[in-house]
Structure formats: C-alpha cells, structure tokens
Tab-separated table of C-alpha atoms in Angstrom:
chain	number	residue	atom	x	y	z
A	87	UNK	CA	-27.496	-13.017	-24.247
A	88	UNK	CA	-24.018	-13.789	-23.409
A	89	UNK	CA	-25.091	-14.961	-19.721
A	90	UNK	CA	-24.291	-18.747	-20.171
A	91	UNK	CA	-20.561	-17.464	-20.604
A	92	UNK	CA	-20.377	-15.094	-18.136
A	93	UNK	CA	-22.163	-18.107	-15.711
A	94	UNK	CA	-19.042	-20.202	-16.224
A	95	UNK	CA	-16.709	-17.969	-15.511
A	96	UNK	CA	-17.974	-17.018	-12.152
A	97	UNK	CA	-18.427	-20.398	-11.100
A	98	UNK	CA	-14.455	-20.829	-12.258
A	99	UNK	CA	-14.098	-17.959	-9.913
A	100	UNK	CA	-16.226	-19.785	-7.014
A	101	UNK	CA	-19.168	-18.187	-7.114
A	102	UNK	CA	-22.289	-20.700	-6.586
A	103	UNK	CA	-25.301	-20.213	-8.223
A	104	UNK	CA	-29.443	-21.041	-6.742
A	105	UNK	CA	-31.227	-20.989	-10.161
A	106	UNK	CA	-30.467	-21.052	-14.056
A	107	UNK	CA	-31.871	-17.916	-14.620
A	108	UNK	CA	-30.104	-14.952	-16.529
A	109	UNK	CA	-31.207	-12.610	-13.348
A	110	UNK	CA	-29.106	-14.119	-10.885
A	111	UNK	CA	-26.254	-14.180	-13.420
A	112	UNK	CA	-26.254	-10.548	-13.658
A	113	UNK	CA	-26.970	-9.831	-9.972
A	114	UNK	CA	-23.457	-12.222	-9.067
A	115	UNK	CA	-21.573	-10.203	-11.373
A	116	UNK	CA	-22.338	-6.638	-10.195
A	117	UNK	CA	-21.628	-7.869	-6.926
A	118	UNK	CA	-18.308	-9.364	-7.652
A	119	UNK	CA	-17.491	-7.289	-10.430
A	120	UNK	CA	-19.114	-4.243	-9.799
A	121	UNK	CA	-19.887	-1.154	-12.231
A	122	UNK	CA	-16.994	-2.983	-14.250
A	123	UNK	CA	-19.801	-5.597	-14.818
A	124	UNK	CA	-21.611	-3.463	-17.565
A	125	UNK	CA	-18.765	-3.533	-20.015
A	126	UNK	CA	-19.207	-7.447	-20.153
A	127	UNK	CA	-22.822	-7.672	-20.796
A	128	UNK	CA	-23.965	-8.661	-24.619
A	129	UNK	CA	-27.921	-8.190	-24.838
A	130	UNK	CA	-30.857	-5.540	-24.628
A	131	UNK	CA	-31.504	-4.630	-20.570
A	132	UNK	CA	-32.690	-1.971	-18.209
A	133	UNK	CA	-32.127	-2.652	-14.701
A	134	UNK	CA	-31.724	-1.488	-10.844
A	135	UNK	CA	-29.701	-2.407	-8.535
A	136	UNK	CA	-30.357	-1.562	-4.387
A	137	UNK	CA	-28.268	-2.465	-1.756
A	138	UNK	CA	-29.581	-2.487	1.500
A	139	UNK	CA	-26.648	-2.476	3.523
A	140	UNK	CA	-24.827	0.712	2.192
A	141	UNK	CA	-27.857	2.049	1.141
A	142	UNK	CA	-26.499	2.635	-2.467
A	143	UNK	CA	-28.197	1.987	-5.913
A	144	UNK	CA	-27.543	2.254	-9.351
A	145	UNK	CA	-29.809	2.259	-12.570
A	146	UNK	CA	-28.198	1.368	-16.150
A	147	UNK	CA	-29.390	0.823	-19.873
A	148	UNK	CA	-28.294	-0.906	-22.687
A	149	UNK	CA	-25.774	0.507	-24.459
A	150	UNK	CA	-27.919	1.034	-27.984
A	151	UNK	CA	-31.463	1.603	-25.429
A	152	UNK	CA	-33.348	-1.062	-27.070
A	153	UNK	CA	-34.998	-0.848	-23.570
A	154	UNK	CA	-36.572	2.132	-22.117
A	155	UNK	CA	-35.915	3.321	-18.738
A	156	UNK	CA	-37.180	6.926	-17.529
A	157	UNK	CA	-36.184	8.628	-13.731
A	158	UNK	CA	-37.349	11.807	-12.163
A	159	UNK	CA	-35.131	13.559	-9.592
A	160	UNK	CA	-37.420	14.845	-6.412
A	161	UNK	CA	-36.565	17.156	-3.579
A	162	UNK	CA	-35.967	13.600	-1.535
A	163	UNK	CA	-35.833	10.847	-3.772
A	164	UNK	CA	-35.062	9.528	-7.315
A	165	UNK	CA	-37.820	7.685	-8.997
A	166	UNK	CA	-37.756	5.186	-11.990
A	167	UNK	CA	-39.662	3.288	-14.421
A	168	UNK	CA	-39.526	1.571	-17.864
A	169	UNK	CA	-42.607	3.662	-18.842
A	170	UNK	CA	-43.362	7.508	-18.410
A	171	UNK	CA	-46.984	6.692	-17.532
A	172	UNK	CA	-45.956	4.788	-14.374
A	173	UNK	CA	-44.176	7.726	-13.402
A	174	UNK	CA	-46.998	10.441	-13.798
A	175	UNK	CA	-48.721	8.614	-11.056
A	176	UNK	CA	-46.592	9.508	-8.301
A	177	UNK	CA	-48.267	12.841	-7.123
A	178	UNK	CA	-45.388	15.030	-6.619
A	179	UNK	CA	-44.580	14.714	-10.890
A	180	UNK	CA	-47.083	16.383	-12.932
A	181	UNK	CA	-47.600	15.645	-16.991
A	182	UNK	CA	-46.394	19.458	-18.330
A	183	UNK	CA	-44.757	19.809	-21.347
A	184	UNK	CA	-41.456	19.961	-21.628
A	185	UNK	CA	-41.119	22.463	-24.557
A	186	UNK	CA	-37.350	21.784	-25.158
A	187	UNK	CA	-38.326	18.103	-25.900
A	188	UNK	CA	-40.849	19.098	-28.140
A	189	UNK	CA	-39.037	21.499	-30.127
A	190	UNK	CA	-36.707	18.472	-30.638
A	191	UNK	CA	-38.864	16.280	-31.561
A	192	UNK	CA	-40.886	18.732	-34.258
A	193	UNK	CA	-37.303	18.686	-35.344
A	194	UNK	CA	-35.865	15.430	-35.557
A	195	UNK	CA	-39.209	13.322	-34.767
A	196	UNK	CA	-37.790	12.457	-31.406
A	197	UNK	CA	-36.050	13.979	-28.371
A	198	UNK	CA	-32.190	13.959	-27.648
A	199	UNK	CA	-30.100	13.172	-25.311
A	200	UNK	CA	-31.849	12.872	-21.887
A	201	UNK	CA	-34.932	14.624	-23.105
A	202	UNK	CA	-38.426	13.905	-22.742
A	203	UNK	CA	-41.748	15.635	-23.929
A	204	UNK	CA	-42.720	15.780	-20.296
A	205	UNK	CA	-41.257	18.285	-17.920
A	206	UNK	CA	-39.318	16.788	-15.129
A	207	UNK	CA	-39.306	13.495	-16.318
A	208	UNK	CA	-35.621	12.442	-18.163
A	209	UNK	CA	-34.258	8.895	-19.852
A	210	UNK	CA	-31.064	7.561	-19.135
A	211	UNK	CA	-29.307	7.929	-22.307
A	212	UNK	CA	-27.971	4.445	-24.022
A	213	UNK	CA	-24.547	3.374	-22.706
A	214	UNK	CA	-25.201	5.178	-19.592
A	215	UNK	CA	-25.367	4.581	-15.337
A	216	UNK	CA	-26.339	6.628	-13.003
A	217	UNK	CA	-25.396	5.785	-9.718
A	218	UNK	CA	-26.737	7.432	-5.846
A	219	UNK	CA	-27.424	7.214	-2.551
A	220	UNK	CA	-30.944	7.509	-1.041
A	221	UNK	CA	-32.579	10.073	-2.406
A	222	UNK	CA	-29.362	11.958	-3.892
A	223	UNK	CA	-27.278	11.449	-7.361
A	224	UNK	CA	-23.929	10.971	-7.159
A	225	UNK	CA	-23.049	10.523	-10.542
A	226	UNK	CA	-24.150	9.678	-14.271
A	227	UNK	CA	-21.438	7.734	-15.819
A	228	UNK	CA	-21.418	6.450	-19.825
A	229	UNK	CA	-19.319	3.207	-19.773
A	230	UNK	CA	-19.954	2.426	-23.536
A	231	UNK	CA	-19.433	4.376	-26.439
A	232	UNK	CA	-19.342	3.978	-30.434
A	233	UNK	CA	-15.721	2.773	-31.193
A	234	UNK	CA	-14.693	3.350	-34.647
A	235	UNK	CA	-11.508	1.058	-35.743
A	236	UNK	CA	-10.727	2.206	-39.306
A	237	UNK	CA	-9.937	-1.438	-41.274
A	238	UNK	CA	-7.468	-1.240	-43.706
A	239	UNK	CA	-9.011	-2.703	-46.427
A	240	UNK	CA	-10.596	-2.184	-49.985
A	241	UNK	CA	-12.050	-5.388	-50.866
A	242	UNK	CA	-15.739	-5.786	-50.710
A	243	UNK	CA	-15.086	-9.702	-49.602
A	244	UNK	CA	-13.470	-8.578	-46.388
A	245	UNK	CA	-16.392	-6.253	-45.570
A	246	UNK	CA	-19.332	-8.589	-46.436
A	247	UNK	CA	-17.685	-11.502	-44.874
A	248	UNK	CA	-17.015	-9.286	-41.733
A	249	UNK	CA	-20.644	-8.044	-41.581
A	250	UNK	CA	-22.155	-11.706	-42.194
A	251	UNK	CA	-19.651	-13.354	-39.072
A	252	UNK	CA	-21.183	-10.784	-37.361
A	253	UNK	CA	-24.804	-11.107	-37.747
A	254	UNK	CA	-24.618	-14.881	-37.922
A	255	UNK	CA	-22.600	-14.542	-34.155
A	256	UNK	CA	-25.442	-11.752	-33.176
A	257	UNK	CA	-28.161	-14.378	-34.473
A	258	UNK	CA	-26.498	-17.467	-32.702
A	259	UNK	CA	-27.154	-16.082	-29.204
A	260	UNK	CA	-30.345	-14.259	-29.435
A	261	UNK	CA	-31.784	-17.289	-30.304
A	262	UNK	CA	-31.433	-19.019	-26.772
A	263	UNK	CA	-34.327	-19.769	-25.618
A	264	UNK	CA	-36.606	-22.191	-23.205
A	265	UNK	CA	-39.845	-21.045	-24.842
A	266	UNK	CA	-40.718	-21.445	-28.801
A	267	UNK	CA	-39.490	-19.228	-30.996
A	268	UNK	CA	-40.089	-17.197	-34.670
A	269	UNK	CA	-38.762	-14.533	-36.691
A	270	UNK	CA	-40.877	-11.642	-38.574
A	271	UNK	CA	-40.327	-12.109	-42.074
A	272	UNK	CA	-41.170	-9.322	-44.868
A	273	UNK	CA	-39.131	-10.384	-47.422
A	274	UNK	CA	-36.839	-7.991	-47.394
A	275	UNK	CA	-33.127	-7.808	-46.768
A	276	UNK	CA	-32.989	-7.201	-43.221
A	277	UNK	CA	-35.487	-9.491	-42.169
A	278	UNK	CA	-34.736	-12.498	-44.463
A	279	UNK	CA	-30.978	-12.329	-43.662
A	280	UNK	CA	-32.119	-12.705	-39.848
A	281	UNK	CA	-34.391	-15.486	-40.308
A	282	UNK	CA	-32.171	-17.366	-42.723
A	283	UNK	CA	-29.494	-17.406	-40.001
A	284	UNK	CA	-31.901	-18.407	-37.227
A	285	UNK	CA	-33.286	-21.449	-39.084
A	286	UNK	CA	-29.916	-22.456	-39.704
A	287	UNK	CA	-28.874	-22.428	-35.988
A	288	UNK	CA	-32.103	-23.730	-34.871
A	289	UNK	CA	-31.845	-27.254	-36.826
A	290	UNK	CA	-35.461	-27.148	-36.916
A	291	UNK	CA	-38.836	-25.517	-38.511
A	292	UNK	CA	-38.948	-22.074	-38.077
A	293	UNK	CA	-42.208	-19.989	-37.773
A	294	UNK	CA	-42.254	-16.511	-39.681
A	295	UNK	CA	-44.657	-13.938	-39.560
A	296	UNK	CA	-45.434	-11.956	-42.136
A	297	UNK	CA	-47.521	-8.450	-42.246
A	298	UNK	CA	-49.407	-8.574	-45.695
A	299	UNK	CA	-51.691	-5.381	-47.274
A	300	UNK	CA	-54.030	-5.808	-49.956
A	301	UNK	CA	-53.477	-1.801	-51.645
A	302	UNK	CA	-52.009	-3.392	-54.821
A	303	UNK	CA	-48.746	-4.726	-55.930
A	304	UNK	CA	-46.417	-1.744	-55.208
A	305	UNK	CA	-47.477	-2.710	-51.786
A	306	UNK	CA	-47.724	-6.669	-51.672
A	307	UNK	CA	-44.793	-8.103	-50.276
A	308	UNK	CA	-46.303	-11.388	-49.737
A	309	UNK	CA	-44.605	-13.051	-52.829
A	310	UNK	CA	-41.065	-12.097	-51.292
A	311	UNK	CA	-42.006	-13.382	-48.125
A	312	UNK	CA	-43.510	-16.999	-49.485
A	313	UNK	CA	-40.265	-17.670	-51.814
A	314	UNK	CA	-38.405	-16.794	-48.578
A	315	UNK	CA	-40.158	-19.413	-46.488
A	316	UNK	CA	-40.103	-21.711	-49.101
A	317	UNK	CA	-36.541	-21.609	-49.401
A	318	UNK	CA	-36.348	-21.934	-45.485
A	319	UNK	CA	-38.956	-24.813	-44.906
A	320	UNK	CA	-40.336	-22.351	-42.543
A	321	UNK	CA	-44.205	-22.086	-41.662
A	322	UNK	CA	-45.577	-18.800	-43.143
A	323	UNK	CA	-48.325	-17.018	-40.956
A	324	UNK	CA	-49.913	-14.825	-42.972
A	325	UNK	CA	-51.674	-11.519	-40.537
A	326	UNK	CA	-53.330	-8.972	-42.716
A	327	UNK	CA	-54.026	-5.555	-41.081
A	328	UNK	CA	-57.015	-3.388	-41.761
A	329	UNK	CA	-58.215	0.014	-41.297
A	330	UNK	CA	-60.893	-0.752	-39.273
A	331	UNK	CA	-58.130	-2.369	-36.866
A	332	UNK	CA	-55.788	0.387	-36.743
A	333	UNK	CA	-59.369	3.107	-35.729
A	334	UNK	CA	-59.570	0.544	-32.711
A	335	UNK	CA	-55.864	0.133	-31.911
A	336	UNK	CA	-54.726	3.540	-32.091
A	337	UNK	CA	-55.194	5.089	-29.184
A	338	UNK	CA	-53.851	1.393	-27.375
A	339	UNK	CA	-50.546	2.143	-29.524
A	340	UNK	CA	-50.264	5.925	-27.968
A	341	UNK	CA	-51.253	4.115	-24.115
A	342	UNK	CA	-48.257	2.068	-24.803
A	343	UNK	CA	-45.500	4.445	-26.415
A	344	UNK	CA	-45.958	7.213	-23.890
A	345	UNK	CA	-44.655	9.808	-26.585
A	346	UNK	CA	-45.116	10.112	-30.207
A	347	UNK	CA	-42.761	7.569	-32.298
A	348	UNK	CA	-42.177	8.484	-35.633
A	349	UNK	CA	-42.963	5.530	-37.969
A	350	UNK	CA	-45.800	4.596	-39.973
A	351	UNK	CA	-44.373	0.293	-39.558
A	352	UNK	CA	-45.636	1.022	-35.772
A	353	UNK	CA	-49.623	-0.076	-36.696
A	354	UNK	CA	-48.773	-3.251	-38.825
A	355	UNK	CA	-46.106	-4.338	-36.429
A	356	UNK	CA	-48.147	-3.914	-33.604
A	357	UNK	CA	-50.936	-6.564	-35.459
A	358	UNK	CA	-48.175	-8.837	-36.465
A	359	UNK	CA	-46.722	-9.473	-32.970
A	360	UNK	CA	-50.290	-9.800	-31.263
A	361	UNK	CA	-50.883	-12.018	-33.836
A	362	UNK	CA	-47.499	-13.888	-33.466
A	363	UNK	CA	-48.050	-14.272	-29.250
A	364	UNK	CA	-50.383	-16.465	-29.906
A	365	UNK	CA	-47.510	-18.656	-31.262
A	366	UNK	CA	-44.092	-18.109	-29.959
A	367	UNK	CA	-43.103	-15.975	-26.877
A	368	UNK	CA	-39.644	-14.908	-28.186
A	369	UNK	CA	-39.208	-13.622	-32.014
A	370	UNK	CA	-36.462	-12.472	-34.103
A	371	UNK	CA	-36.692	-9.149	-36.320
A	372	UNK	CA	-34.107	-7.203	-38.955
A	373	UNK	CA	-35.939	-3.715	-37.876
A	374	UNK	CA	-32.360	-2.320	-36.109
C-alpha cells in the first residue's frame, strides 16, 4: 500500500521506473535493497522472486498472511503456489493426510505453524522468507515479528486516540485505488468504523454492502446498517442469502478454501462479495 512512497525514494536514489504499477516498485527494491526490502513493505502480498543469472530465488509472505502461499520440497526441486489444489497436480505430490495437521486443527480449528492437512505440502508461516538455490533450501528466515512496546499510560484518551490515528492511517492507504471502490458494511463496530473512515478520505459517495437474513430480529442487522449509511450518504446494497444458495455454493466454497476454515460468516460473505463484483473491484472490510 505504501508503494507510492517507497517509488519516490528510489527514484531519489536514481532508480528509473517503465510503468506505474506497484509490481515493478517491489521488483526495484529487492533488487537494490535486497531481503532488507521486506521490512519496508506496508500491505497484504505473497510473492517470488527468480533470478536467472545466479540462479537464486526467494518466496515471502505478508507478515500477518492475509495471503496464502503453500511450497512442497521434492527430491530436485521446490514447488509453490497460492493454493494447495494447484499443487496436488504436480504428479510427484500426492493428497494424503497429514495427521499432525489434522489433530491440530480438531484442536484449534486450524493448523499451526507450517502445517497443512495434506502430507508433504507446508505454508510459509506469516512474517517469513525462505530463500534457495535450484532445487535446494538454503534457508527460512522470519524478518517480522509482533513487537510489544509497553506505553506508559493510564488514560483511556491516549489509547482510543492512538487506536483511531491508526486505523484512520491504515484506512488512508488501502483505499488507493484506479478502479471503484466499496466497503462491507454490517453495522457493527468493526465494519462501520472502516467505512466511516473511507468515506471520509474518499470525498465522495461510498458504496456499502450489506449481508441481510430474514430469521427474525435477533438476527436482522439491516436497521444498523441503514442508520449507518444514512449517516454516511453512502449507497446501501442490500444482498440477502438463502438456503437454497448456500446447498449450491457449498461445495464451490470447499473448491476454493482447499482446507476446512472455521467460520460460519464464510457462506454470507461469500454471497456478499459476488454480489458486490458486480460493482466495485476493490472493497474495504473490519473482519481482521
């Protein structure tokens, strides 16, 4: 997200740039900066890097892994993928059960550390690179960790002033974008605070999307969500899912995850954002 900053400082340090894209932006500063270049980045990414001169190559994920990013480690090579299923079809890895990974997640409703529910196959942990040569490891480095500063303070001012800066900085440069934009919008906390911050950066009309049930009040959040918009000026859409939908869409949902994901917000979400492509391309959520 950061990548307009990071843009002008390696053109202050010479470097010339083909396109406006993020990519290249990235790609200039591992090469001038290195492994080094990790600690600067601000934003949600899984990537490779190859070099075809020494041969070398390094994968890395984000440091909370908002994305995905799964290798296998062969007799001869090293092979990677944002999804297991892309991985199962090279026909040396086989889909077996890792039983460690399942005993995890029948604990904890999802697998730790590297672990996977499929034997052989790993993740690179958040906060993590892994770097090699050909077909060989040479190392799996973390380069970000949590870092807990203990404030010095007892007022609740400080803290909620902190935390909103914070969010409202987050929300300033997520919202970048060439294409049109929303936010999801339940009417909640999390997603209101989100949404209220974007359609003050913004300057303009913001569309919201809003997941809405029909089992009775205690599950009716609708009437959150519409004061919310009101109060915004933002256009309310409105996407109501069913049970006939989620008979259809399940096993698209378990195509897509690869492994079980504990959540029952997985089925309505999934209806909301279909819903909400047809709209925007890039959209703004509180879920964490």
């Amino acid at each position: 997200y950061n990548y307009l900053e990071l843009r002008q400082k390696l053109i202050d340090r010479g470097v010339q740039f083909r396109t406006q894209s993020d990519t290249e932006v990235l790609l200039q500063l591992l090469v001038h900066d290195g492994e080094d270049a990790l600690k600067k980045l601000n934003g949600m990414f899984a990537f490779a890097l190859f070099d075809n001169h020494t041969k070398q190559w390094m994968i890395a994920r984000d440091p909370l892994g908002i994305k995905p990013l799964y290798y296998a480690i062969l007799d001869r090579e090293i092979v990677f993928a944002s999804e297991i299923k892309a991985l199962l079809v090279h026909p040396d890895i086989r889909a077996e059960c890792n039983w460690t990974g399942l005993q995890h997640y029948l604990t904890f409703q999802f697998c730790l550390g590297s672990e996977t529910l499929f034997k052989g196959i790993r993740q690179l942990e958040p906060g993590f690179y892994m770097k090699g040569s050909t077909g060989k490891v040479d190392a799996r480095i973390r380069y970000w960790d949590t870092n807990y500063n203990i404030v010095d303070q007892t007022e609740e001012s400080y803290f909620t002033e902190k935390l909103r800066s914070l969010i409202d900085e987050k929300v300033g440069l997520q919202i970048r974008s060439d294409v049109p934009l929303g936010a999801y919008l339940s009417g909640g906390l999390d997603s209101t605070t989100v949404a209220t911050m974007a359609s003050n950066h913004l300057g303009q009309r913001l569309k919201v999307f809003h997941g809405r049930f029909y089992d009775g009040p205690a599950f009716d959040e609708s009437p959150y969500a519409r004061i919310v918009a009101n109060e915004l000026n933002a256009e309310l859409i409105e996407v109501v899912p069913t049970p006939e939908e989620f008979a259809d869409i399940l096993p698209r949902l378990i195509y897509f995850l690869d492994e079980p994901v504990a959540g029952p917000g997985l089925f309505p979400q999934y209806i909301v954002s279909k819903a909400a492509s047809k709209h925007v391309k890039v959209i703004l959520g509180g879920q964490g």
